[in-house]
Short mmCIF file of C-alpha atoms and ligand atoms in Angstrom, two decimals:
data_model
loop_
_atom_site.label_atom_id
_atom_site.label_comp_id
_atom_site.label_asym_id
_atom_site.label_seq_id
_atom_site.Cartn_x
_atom_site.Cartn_y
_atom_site.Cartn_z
CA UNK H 244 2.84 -99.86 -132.92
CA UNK H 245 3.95 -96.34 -134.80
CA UNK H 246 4.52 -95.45 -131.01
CA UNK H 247 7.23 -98.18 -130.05
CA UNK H 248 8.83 -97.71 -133.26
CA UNK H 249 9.52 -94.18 -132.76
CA UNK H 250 10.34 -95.15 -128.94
CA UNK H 251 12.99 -97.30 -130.20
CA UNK H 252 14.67 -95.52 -132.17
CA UNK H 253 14.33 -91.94 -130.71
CA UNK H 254 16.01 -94.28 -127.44
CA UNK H 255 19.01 -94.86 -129.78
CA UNK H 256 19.56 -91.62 -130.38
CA UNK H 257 18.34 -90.95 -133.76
CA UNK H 258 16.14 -87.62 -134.06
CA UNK H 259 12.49 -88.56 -134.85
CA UNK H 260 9.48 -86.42 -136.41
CA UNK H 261 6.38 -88.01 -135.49
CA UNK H 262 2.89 -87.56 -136.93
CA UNK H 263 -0.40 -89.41 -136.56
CA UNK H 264 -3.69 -88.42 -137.90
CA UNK H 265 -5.39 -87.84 -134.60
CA UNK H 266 -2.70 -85.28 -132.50
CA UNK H 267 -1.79 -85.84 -129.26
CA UNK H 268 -1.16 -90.29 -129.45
CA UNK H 269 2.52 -89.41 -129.07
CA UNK H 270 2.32 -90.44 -125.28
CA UNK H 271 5.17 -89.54 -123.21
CA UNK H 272 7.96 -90.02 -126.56
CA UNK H 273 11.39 -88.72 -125.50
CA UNK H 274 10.87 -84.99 -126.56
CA UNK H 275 14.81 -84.51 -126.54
CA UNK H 276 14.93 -86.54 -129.30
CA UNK H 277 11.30 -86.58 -130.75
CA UNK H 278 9.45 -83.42 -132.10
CA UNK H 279 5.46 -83.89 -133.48
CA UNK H 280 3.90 -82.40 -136.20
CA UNK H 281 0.68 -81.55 -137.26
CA UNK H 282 1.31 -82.01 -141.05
CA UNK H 283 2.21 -84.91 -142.96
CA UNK H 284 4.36 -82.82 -145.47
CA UNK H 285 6.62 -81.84 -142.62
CA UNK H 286 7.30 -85.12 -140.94
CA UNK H 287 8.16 -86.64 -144.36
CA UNK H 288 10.47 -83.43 -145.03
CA UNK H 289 11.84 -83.89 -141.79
CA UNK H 290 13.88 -86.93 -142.39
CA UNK H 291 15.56 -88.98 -145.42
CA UNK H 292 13.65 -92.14 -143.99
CA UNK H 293 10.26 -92.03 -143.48
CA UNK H 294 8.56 -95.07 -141.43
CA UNK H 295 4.63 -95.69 -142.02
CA UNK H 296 2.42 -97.62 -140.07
CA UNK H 297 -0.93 -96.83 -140.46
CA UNK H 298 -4.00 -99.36 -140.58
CA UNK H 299 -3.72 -100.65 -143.71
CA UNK H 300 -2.84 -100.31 -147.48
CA UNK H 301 -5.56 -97.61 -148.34
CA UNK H 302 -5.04 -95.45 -144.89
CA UNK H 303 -1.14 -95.57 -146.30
CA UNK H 304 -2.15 -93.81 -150.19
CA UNK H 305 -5.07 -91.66 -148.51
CA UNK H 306 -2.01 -90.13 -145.84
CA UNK H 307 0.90 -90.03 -148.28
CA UNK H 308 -0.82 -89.29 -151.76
CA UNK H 309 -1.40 -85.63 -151.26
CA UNK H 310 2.42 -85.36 -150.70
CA UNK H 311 4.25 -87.57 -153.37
CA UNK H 312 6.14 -84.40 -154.74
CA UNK H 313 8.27 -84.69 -151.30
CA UNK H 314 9.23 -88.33 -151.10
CA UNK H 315 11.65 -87.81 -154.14
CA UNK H 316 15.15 -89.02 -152.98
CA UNK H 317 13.80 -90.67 -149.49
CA UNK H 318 13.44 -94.28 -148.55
CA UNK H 319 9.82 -95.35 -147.37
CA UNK H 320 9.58 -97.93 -145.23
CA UNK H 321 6.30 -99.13 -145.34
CA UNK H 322 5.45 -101.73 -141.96
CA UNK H 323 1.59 -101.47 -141.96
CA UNK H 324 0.33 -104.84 -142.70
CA UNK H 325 -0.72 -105.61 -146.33
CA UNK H 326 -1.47 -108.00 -148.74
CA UNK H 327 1.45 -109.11 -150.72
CA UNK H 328 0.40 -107.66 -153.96
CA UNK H 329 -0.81 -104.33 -152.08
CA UNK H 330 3.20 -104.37 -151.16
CA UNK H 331 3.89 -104.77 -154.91
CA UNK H 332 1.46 -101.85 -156.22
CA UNK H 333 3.19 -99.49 -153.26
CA UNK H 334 6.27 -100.30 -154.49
CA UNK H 335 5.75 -99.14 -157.64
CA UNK H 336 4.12 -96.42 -156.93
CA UNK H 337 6.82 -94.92 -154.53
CA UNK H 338 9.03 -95.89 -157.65
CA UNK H 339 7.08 -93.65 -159.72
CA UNK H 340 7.56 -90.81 -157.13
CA UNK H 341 11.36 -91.14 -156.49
CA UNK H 342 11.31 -92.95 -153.57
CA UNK H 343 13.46 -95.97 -152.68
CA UNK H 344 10.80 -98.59 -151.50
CA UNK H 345 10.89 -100.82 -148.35
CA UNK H 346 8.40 -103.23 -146.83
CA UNK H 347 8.14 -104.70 -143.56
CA UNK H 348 6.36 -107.68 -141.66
CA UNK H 349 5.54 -107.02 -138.10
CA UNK H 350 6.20 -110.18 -136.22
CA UNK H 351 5.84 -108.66 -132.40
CA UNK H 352 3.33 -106.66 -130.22
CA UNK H 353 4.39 -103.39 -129.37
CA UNK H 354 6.14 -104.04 -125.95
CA UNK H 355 8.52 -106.64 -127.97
CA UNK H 356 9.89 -103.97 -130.45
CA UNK H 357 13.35 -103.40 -129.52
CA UNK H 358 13.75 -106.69 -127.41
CA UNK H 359 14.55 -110.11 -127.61
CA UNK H 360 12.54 -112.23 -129.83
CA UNK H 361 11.12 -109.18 -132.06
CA UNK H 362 11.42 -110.13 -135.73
CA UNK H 363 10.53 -107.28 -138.46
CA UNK H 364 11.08 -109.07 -142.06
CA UNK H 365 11.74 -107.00 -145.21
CA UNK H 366 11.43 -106.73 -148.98
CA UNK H 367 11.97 -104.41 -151.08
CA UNK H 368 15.10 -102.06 -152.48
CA UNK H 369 18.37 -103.90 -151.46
CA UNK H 370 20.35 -100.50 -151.17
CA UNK H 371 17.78 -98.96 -148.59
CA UNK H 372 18.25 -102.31 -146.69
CA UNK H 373 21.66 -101.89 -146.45
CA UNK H 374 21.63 -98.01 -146.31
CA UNK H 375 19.03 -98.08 -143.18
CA UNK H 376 19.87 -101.94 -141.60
CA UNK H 377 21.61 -100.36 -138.77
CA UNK H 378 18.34 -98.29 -137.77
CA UNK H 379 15.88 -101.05 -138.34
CA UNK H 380 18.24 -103.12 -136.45
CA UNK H 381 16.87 -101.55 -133.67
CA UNK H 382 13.35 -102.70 -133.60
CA UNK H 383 14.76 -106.42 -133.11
CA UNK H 384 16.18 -109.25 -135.82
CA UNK H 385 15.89 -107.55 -139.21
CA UNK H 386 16.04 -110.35 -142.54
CA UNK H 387 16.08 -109.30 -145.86
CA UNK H 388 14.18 -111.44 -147.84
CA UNK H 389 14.45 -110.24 -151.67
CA UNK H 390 14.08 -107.12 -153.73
CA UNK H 391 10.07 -108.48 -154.32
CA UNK H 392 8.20 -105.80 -152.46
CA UNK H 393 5.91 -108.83 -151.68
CA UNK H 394 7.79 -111.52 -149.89
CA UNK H 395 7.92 -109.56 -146.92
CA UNK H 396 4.30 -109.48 -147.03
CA UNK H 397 3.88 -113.06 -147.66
CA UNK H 398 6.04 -114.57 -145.19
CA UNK H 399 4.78 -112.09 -142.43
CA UNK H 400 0.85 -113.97 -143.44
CA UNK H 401 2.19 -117.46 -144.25
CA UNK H 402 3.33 -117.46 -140.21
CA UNK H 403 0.17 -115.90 -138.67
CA UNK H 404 -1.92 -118.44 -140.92
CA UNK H 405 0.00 -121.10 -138.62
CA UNK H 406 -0.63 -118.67 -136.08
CA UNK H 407 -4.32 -118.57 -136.52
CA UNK H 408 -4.87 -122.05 -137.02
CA UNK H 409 -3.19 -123.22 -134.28
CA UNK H 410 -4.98 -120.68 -131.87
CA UNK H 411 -8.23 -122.16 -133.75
CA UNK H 412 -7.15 -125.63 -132.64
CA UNK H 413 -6.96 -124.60 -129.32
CA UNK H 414 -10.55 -122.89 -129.37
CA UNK H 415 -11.67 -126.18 -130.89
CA UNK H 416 -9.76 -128.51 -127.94
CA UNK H 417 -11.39 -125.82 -125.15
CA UNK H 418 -15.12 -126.35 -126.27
CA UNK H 419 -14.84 -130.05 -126.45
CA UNK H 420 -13.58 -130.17 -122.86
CA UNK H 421 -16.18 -127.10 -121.68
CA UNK H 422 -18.64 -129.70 -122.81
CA UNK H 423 -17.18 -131.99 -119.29
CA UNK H 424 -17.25 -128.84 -117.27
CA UNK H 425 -13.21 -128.86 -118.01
CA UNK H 426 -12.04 -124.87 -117.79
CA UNK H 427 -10.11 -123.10 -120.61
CA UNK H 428 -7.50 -122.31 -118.12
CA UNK H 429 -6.85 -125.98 -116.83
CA UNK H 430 -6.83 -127.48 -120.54
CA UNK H 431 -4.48 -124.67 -121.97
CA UNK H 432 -2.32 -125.64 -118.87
CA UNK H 433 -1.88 -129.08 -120.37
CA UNK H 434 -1.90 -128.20 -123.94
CA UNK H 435 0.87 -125.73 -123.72
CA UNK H 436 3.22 -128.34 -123.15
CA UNK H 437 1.61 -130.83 -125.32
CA UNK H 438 1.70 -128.64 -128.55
CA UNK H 439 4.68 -127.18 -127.45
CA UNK H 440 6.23 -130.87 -128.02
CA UNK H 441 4.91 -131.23 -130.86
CA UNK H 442 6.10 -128.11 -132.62
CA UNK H 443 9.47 -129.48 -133.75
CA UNK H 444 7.44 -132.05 -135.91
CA UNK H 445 7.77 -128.91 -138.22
CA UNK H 446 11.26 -129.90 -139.60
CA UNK H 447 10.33 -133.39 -139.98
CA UNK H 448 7.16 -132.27 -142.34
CA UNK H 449 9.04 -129.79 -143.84
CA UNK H 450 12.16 -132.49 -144.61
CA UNK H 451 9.37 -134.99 -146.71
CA UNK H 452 7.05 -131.52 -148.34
CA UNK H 453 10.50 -130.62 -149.67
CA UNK H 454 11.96 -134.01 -150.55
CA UNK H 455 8.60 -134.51 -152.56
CA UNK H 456 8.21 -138.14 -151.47
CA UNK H 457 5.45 -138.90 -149.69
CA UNK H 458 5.79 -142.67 -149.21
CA UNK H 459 9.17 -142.17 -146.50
CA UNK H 460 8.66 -144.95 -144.57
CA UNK H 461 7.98 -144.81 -140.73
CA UNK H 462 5.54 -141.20 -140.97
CA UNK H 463 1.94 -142.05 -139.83
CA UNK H 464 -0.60 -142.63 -142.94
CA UNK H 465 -3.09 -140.62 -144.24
CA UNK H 466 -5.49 -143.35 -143.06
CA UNK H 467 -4.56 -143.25 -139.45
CA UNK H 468 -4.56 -139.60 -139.25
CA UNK H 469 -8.46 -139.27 -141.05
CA UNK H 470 -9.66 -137.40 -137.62
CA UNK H 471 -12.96 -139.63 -137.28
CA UNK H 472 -12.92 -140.12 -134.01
CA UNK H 473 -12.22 -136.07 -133.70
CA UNK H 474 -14.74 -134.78 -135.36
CA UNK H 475 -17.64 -137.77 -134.32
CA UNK H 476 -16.65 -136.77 -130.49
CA UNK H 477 -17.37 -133.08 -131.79
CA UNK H 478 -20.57 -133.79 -132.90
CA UNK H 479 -21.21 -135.83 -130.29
CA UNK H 480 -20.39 -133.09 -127.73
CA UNK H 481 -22.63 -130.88 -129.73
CA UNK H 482 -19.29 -128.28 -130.60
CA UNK H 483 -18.94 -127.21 -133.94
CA UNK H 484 -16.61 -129.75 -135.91
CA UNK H 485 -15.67 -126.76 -138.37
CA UNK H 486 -11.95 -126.52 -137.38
CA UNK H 487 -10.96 -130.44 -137.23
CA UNK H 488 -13.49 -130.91 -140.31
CA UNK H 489 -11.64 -128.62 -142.43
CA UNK H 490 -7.90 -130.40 -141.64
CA UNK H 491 -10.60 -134.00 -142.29
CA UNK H 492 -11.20 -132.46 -145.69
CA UNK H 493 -7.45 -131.98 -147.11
CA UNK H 494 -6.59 -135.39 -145.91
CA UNK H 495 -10.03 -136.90 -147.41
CA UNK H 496 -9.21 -135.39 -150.62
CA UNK H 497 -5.52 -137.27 -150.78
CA UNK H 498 -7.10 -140.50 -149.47
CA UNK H 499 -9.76 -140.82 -152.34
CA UNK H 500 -7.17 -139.34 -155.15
CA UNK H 501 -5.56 -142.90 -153.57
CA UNK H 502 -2.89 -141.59 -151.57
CA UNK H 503 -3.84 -143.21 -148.02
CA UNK H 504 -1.16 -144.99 -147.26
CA UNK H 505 1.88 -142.39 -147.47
CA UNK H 506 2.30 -139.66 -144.58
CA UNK H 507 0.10 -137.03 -143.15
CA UNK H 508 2.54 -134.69 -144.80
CA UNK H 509 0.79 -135.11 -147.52
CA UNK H 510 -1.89 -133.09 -146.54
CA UNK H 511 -0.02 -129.73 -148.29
CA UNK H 512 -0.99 -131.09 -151.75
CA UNK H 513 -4.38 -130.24 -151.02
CA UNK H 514 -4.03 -126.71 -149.96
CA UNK H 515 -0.75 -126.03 -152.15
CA UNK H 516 -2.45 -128.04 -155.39
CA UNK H 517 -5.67 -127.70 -155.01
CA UNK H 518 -7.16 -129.17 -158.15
CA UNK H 519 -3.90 -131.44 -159.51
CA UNK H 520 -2.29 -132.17 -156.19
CA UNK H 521 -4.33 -134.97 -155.80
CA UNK H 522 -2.71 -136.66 -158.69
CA UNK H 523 1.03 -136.13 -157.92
N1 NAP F 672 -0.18 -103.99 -132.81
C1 NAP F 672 0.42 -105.13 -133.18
O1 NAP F 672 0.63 -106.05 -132.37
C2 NAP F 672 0.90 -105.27 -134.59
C3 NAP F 672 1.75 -106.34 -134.91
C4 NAP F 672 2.22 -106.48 -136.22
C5 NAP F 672 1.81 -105.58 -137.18
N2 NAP F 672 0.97 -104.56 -136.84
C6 NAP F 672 0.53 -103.66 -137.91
O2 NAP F 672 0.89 -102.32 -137.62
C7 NAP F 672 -0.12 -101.45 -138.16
C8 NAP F 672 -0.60 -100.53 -137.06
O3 NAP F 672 -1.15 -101.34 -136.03
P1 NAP F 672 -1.51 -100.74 -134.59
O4 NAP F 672 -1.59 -101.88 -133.66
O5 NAP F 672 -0.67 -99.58 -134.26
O6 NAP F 672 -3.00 -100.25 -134.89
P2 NAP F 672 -3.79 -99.05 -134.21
O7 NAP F 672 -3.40 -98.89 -132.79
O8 NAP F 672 -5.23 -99.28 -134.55
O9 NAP F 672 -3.26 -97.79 -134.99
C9 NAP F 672 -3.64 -97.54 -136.30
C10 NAP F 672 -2.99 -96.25 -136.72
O10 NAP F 672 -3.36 -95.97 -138.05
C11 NAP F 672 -3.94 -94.67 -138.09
N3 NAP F 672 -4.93 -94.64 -139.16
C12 NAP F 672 -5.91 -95.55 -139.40
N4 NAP F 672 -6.60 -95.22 -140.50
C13 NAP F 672 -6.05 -94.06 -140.95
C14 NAP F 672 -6.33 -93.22 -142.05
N5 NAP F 672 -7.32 -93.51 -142.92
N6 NAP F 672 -5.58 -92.12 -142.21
C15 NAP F 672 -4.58 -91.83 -141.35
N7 NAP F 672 -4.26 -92.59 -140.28
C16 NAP F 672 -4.99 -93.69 -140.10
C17 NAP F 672 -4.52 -94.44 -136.72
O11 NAP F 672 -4.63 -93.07 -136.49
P3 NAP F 672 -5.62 -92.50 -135.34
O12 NAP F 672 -4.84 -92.54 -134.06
O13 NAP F 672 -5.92 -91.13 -135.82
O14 NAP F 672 -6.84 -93.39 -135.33
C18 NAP F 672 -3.43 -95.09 -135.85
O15 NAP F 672 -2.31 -94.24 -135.69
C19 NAP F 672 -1.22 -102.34 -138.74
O16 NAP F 672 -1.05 -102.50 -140.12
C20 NAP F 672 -0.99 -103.65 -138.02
O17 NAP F 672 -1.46 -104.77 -138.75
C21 NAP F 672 0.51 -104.37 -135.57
#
């Protein structure tokens, strides 16, 4: 990822010092534009904003804590992923050392940065935002969420858990059909379309979640949607009912609080309220 970063916006024409702990990862990086160096101290010397994307939170301290004395008066941008509160605690701490703090949410693979559809979110100091927008700008669509360090951090997870659940579904869906010989290949082929249909059902949950009232008429009931059926013909197949059980828990927990009868939607009470959600 630090790779297509610095591809990007060495491409644009803005001089880049690169540095990564193992030498010699640059690849072919536009050396017109792009110089490497062995030492941390220099690369963050080299420019007034320094980028870091390491592995994670720690890997970010371990690299830059031996050279706080020269981030005084720069802006870090900090897109490794971490926790929100990890984003916090390295905002402070660049605080402490001078530096004007930025963090930023990932949401591409490396051959999206700088295209269409690549999304980097950020948090942070809202003078670096504006100060630097134009060069983030060039990794792809570049929000500004809030001067919390965090939210970056916490809308960049919130989406990959819908990510990762929904990729879970699918592993779910594929074993039940293995079980009849079905390939992964030919179900994703019909499932793509399927939950692809089905994705704009977002808004509508989103609409009653926000609205708080969970009776709207015409959304189907808690009590249609308790996934019996799903997770018998799971057991039945002899796949693990883990995924569908856990989405049959949060709506089991609304039913027997005595909610069955308003929408599916209100499912988020169990994972947003976990012990008084039941009772709203
Ligand atoms: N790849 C993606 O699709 C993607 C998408 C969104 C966000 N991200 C985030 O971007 C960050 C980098 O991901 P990546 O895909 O580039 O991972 P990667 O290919 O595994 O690269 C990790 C980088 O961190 C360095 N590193 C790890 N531990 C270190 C340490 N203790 N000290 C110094 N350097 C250390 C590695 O250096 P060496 O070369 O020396 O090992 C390497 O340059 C991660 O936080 C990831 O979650 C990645």
């Amino acid at each position: 990822m630090g790779r297509a970063l610095a591809t990007t916006v060495a491409a644009a024409g803005h001089p880049t010092t690169v540095w990564n702990r193992t030498p010699g990862r640059a690849g072919d990086l536009d050396t017109a534009r792009t110089s490497e160096t062995r030492s941390v101290r220099d690369a963050v010397r080299a420019s007034t904003l320094v980028v870091v994307c390491l592995l994670d939170a720690a890997s970010v301290r371990e690299v830059l804590d031996p050279v706080t004395d020269a981030l005084d008066g720069r802006t870090l941008v900090n897109v490794t992923t971490t926790t929100p509160e990890q984003s916090r605690a390295l905002g402070t701490w660049a605080d402490a050392h001078g530096a004007a703090y930025l963090d930023g949410g990932i949401m591409a693979v490396p051959p999206m940065i700088g295209g269409d559809g690549s999304l980097v979110l950020y948090s942070g100091d809202p003078a670096a935002y504006e100060r630097w927008r134009s060069v983030l700008e060039r990794w792809g669509e570049s929000p500004y969420l809030g001067d919390d360090a965090g939210l970056a951090a916490l809308y960049d997870l919130a989406m990959l858990a819908g990510m990762y659940a929904m990729f879970a579904g699918f592993f779910h869906g594929a074993a039940m059909v293995a079980t009849a010989g079905i390939s992964a290949r030919a179900f994703a082929e019909s499932a793509v379309p399927f939950v692809s249909a089905m994705v704009p059902a977002f808004l509508e949950y989103a609409a009653v979640i926000d609205g708080g009232d969970y009776g709207v008429p015409g959304q189907q009931s808690l009590e249609f949607s308790v996934l019996s059926d799903m997770v018998q013909a799971s057991v039945d197949a002899g796949v693990a009912p883990d995924v569908v059980a856990a989405v049959q828990g949060l709506i089991r927990a609304q039913i027997d609080a005595g909610h069955g009868k308003d929408g599916f939607a209100r499912a988020y009470e169990s994972i947003a309220r976990p012990t008084t959600g039941a009772a709203r």
